[in-house]
Coordinates of C-alpha atoms and ligand atoms in Angstrom, one line a residue:
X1 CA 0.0 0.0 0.0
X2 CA 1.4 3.5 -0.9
X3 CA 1.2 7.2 0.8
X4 CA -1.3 9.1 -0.1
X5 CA -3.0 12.6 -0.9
X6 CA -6.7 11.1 -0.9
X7 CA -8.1 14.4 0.8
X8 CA -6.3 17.1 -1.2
X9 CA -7.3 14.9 -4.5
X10 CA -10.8 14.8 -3.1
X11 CA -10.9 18.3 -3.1
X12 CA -9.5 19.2 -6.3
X13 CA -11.6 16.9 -7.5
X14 CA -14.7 18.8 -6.1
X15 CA -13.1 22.2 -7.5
X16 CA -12.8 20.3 -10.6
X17 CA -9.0 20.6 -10.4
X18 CA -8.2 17.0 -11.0
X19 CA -9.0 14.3 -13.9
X20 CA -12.3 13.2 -11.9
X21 CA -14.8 10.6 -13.7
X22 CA -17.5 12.6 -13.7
X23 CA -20.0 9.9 -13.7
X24 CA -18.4 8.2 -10.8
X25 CA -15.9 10.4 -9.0
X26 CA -13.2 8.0 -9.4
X27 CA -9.8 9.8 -10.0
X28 CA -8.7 8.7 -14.1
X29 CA -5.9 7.0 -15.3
X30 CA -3.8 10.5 -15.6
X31 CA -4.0 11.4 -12.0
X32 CA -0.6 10.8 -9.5
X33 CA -3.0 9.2 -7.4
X34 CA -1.8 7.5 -4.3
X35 CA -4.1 6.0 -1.6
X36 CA -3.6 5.1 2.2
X37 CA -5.1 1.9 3.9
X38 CA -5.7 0.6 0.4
X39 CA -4.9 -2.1 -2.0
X40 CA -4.8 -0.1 -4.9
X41 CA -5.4 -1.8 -8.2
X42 CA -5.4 -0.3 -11.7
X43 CA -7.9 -2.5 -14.0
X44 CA -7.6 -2.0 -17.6
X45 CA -10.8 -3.5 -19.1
X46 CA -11.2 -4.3 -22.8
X47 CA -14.5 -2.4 -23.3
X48 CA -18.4 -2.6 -22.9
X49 CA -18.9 -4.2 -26.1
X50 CA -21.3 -6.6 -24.7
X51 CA -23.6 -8.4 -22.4
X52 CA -20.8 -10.7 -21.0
X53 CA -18.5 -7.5 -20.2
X54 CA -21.3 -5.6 -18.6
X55 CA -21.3 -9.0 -16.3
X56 CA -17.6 -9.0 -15.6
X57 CA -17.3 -5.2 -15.3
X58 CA -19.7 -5.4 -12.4
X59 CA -18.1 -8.5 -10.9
X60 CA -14.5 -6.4 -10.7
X61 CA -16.5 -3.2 -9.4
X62 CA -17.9 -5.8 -6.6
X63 CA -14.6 -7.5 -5.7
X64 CA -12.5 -4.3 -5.4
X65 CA -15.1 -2.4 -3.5
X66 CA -13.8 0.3 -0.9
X67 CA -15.7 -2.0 1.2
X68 CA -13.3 -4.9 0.7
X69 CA -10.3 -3.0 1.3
X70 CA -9.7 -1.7 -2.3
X71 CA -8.7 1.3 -4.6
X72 CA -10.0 0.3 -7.8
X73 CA -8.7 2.6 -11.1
X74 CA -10.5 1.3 -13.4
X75 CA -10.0 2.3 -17.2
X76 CA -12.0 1.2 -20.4
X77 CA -10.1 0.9 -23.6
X78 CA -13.3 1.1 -26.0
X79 CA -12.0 -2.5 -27.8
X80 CA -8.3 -0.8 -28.4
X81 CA -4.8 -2.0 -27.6
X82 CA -3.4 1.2 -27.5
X83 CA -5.8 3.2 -25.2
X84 CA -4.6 -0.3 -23.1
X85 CA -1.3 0.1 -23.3
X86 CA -1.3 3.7 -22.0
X87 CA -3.8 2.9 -19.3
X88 CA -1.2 0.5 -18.1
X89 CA 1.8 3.0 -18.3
X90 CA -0.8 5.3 -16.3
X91 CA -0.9 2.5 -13.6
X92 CA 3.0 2.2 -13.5
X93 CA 3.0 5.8 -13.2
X94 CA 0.7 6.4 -10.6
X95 CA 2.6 3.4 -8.6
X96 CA -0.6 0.8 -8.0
X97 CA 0.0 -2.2 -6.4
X98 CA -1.5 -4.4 -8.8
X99 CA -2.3 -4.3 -12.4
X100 CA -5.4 -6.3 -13.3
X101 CA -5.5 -6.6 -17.4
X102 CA -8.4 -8.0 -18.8
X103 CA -6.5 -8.2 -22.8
X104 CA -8.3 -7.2 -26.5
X105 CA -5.6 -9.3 -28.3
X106 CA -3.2 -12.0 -27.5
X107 CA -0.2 -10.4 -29.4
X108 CA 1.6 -7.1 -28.4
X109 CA 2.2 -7.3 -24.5
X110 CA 5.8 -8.0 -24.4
X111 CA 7.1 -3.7 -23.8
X112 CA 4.5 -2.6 -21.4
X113 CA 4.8 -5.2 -19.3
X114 CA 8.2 -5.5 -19.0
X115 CA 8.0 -2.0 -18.0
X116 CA 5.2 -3.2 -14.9
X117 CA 7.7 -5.9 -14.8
X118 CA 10.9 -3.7 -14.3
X119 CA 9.4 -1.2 -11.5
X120 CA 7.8 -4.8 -9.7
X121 CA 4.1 -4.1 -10.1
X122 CA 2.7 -7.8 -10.8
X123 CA 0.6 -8.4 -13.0
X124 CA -2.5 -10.3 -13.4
X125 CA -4.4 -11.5 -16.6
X126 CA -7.7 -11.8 -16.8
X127 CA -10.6 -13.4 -19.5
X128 CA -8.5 -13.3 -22.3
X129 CA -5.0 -15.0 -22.8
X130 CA -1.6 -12.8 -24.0
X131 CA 1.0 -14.5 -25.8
X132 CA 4.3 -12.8 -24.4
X133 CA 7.7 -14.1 -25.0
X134 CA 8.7 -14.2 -21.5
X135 CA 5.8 -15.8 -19.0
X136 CA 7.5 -13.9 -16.3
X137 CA 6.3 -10.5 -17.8
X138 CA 2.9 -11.9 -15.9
X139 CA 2.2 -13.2 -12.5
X140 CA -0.7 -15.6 -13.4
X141 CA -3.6 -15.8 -15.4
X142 CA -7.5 -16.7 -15.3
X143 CA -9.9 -16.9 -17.7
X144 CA -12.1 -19.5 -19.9
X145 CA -10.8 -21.9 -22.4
X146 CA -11.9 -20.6 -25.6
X147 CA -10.7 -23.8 -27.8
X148 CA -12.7 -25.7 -25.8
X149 CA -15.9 -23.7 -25.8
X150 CA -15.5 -24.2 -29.7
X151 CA -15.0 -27.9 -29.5
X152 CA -18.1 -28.3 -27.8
X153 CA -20.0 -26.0 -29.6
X154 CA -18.6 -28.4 -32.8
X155 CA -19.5 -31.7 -30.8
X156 CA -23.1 -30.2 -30.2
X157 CA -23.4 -29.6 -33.8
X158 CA -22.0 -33.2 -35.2
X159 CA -24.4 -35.1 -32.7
X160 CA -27.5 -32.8 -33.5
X161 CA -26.9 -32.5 -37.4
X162 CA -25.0 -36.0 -38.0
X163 CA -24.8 -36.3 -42.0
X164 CA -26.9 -33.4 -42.8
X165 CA -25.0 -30.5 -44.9
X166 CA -24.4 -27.5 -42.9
X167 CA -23.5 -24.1 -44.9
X168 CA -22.7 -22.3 -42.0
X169 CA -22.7 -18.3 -41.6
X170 CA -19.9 -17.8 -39.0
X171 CA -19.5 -14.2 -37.2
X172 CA -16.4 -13.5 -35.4
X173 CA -15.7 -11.6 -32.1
X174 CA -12.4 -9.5 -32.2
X175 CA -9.9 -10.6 -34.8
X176 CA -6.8 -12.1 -32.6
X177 CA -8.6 -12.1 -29.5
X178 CA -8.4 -15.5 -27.6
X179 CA -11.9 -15.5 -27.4
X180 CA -11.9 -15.3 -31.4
X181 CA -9.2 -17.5 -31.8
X182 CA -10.5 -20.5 -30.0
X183 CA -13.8 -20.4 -30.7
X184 CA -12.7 -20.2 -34.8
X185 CA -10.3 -22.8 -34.6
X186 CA -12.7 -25.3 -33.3
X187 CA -15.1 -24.4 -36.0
X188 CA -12.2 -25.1 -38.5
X189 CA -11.1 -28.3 -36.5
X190 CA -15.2 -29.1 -37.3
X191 CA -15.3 -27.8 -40.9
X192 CA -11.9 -30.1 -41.8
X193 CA -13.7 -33.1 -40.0
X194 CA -17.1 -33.2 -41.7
X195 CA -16.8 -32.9 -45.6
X196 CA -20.7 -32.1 -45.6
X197 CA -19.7 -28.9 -43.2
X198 CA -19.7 -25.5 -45.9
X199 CA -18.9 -22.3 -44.7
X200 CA -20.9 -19.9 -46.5
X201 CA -19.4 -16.2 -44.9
X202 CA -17.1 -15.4 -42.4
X203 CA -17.0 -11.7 -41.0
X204 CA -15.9 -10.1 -37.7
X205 CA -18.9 -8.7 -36.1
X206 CA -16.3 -7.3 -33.0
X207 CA -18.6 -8.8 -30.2
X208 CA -21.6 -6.4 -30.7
X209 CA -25.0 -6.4 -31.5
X210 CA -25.4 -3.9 -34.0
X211 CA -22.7 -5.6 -36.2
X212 CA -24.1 -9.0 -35.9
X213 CA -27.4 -7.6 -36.9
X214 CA -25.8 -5.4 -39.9
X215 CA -23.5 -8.5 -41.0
X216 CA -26.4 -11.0 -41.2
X217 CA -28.6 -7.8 -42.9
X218 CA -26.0 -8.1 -45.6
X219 CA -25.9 -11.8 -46.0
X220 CA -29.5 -11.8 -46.7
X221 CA -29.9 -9.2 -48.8
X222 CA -27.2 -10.9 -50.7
X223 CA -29.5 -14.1 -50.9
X224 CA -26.9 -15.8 -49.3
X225 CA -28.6 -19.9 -48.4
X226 CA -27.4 -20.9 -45.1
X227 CA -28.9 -23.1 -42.0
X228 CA -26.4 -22.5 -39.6
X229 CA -25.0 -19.5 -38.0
X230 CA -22.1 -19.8 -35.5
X231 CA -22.1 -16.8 -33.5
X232 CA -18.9 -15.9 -31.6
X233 CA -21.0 -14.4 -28.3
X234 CA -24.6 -14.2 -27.7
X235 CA -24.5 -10.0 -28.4
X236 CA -23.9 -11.1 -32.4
X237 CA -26.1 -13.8 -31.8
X238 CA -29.0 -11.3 -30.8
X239 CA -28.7 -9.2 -33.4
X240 CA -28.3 -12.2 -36.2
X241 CA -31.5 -12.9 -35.1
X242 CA -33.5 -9.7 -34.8
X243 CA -32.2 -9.3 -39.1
X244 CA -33.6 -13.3 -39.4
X245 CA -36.6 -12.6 -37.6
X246 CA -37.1 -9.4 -39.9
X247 CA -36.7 -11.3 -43.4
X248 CA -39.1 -14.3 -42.3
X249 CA -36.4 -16.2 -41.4
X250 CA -37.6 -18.4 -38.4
X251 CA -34.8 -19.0 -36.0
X252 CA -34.7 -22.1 -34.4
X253 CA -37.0 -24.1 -37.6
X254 CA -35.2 -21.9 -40.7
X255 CA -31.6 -22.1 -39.6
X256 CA -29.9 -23.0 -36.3
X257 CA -28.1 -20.3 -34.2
X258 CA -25.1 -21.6 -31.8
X259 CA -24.1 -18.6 -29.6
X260 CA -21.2 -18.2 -26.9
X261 CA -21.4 -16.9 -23.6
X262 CA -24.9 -18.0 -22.0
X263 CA -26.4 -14.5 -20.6
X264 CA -29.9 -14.8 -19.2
X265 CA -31.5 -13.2 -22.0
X266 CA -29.7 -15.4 -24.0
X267 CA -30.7 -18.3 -22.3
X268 CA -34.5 -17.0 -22.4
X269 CA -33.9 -17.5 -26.0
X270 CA -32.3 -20.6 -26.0
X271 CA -35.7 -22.2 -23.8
X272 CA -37.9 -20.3 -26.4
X273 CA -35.5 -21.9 -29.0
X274 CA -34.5 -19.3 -30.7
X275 CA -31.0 -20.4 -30.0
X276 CA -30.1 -23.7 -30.8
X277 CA -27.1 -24.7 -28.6
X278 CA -25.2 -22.1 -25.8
X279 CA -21.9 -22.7 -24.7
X280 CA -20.9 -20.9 -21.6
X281 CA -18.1 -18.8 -21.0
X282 CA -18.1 -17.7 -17.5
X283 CA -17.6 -13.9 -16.6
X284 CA -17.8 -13.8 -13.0
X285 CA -14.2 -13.2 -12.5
X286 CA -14.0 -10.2 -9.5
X287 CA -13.9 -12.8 -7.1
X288 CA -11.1 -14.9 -8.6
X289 CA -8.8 -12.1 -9.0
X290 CA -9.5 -10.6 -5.9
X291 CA -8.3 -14.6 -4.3
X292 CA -5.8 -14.3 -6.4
X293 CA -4.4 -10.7 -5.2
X294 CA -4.8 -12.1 -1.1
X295 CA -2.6 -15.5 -1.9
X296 CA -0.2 -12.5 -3.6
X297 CA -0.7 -10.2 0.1
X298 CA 0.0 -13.4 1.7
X299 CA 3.3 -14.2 0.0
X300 CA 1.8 -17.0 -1.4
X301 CA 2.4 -18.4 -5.1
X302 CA -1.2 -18.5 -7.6
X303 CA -1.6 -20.8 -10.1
X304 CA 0.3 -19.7 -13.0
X305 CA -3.3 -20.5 -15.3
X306 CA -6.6 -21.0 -13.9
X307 CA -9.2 -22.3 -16.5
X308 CA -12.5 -22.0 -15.4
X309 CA -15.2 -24.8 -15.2
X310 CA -17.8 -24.1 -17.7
X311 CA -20.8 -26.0 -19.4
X312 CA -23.3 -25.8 -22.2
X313 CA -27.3 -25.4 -22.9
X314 CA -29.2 -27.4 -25.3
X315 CA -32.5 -25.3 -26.3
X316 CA -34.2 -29.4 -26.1
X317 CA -33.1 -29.7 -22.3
X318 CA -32.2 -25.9 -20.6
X319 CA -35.3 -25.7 -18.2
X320 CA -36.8 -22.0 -16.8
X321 CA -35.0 -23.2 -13.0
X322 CA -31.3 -22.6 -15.0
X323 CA -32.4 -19.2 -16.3
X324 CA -33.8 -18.0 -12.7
X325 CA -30.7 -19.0 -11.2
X326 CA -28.5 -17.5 -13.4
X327 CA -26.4 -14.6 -11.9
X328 CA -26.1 -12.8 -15.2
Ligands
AHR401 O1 -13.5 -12.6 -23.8 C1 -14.8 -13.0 -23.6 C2 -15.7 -12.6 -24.7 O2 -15.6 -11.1 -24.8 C3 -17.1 -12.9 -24.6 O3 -17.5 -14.0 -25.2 C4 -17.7 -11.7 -25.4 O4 -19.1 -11.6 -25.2 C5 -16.9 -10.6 -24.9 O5 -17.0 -9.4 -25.5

């Protein structure tokens, strides 16, 4: 924990002086912001490009309340490496005692953090993997296994289809995100197994709903003939459908949708079968990180990776007791 000008900062902030959020009074990434009595933590989140970020933006807020002991600097990089990069240089500079980094891509870590790495801030990755060339440059990482959400997605599809041809429309989160990455090479894996398998268009619809909804607008206006659309996250998922749903295309009876994620809404449409098949990916992760920062406060060693444990809904079996239970 570090020395701290909390009350002179508080007041500039009320004059206005200092880079204040004005939504939530929390100091910004440019401030020298120290704090007393704190663990202070600088999160550098990816973006609110979707349901399942909303979800794990609110589990962070949760875990690193004041309440728990926590300073929380919490910065969103709108879906961009860069604003990410100087976010992180912001924590460095404003001497936090952890950095939490939840990454947009796996590639392009290495420099920042072996500038967190030189001045001994650890590091702790979240979500999304990074592919660095030193595994020191980290302390530990926890997140979902994105290859395997795609291989089950792909096992769901062999079972439920068997022989019959699939041309598959397949929408993409963010290109060279892990999230992408797995869930695209299991489709491949899929597509290079199963000669019947076609794959009709493949577009990046970067997570959101309004792309998934303009990418499928343009398939169909293009006349493209498809039964399948494989949609990277449930966001892309809902808007795929509201542009089906519009052209007469019945979801569900017309052409199967198989989402990732499982949101509530999401899972409301997979019982009302407008979704096919859901596979999970767990966003819940304030809690993790925060065990994660005590073993650190302890002197203990974390798990260098922590995958967690995820399933899958079937819109035959999921049941209205799974969506009332469901925490997001
Ligand atoms: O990295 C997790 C993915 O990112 C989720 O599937 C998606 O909804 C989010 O934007």
């Amino acid at each position: 924990m570090k020395r701290v000008l909390l009350v002179f900062l508080s007041v500039l902030c009320m004059l206005g002086l200092a880079g204040c959020d004005g939504n939530t009074g929390k100091q910004s990434a440019s401030d020298d912001v120290h704090y007393d009595d704190y663990i202070v933590v600088g999160f550098s989140q990816v973006g609110a490009e979707s349901d399942w970020r909303a979800a794990n933006t609110v589990s962070m807020l949760d875990a690193f309340a004041e309440t728990n002991g926590y300073k929380l600097i919490f910065d969103d990089a709108q879906q961009k490496q860069e604003r990410q990069i100087t976010a992180i240089r912001n924590f460095i500079h404003q001497e936090v005692d952890y950095i939490v980094l939840a990454p947009t891509t796996e590639k392009g870590w290495d420099t920042v953090l072996g500038e967190a790495k030189a001045v001994g801030i650890p590091v702790i990755i979240v979500d999304r993997m990074i592919e660095v060339s030193d595994e020191s440059l980290f302390t530990c990482w926890v997140g979902s296994d994105f290859r395997k959400e795609g291989d089950t997605a792909v096992a769901w599809m062999e079972k439920r289809f068997g022989n019959e041809p699939l041309y598959i429309v397949h929408l993409q989160g963010n290109i060279g995100s892990s999230a992408q990455i797995g869930r695209t090479d299991g489709l491949d894996e899929g597509i290079r197994a199963n000669g019947n398998w076609n794959l009709v268009a493949r577009k990046s619809g970067e997570f959101t709903q309004a792309k998934g909804q303009e990418l499928m607008e343009e398939l169909i206006a293009q006349d493209a003939r498809f039964n399948v659309v494989y949609s990277e996250n449930d966001n892309m998922a809902y808007g795929a459908i509201d542009a089906l749903k519009a052209a007469g295309i019945r979801p569900g009876i017309d052409v199967f949708v198989i989402s990732f994620d499982s949101s509530r809404t999401a899972l409301g449409m997979t019982l009302a079968g407008e979704i096919s098949y859901n596979v999970e990916c767990n966003p819940l992760h304030g809690p993790r990180v925060q065990a994660i920062i005590g073993q650190l406060e302890a002197g203990e060693t974390p798990q260098k990776f922590t995958y967690v444990e995820e399933t899958a809904f079937d819109s035959r079996t999921i049941t209205q007791e799974v969506i009332d239970s469901r925490e997001y």
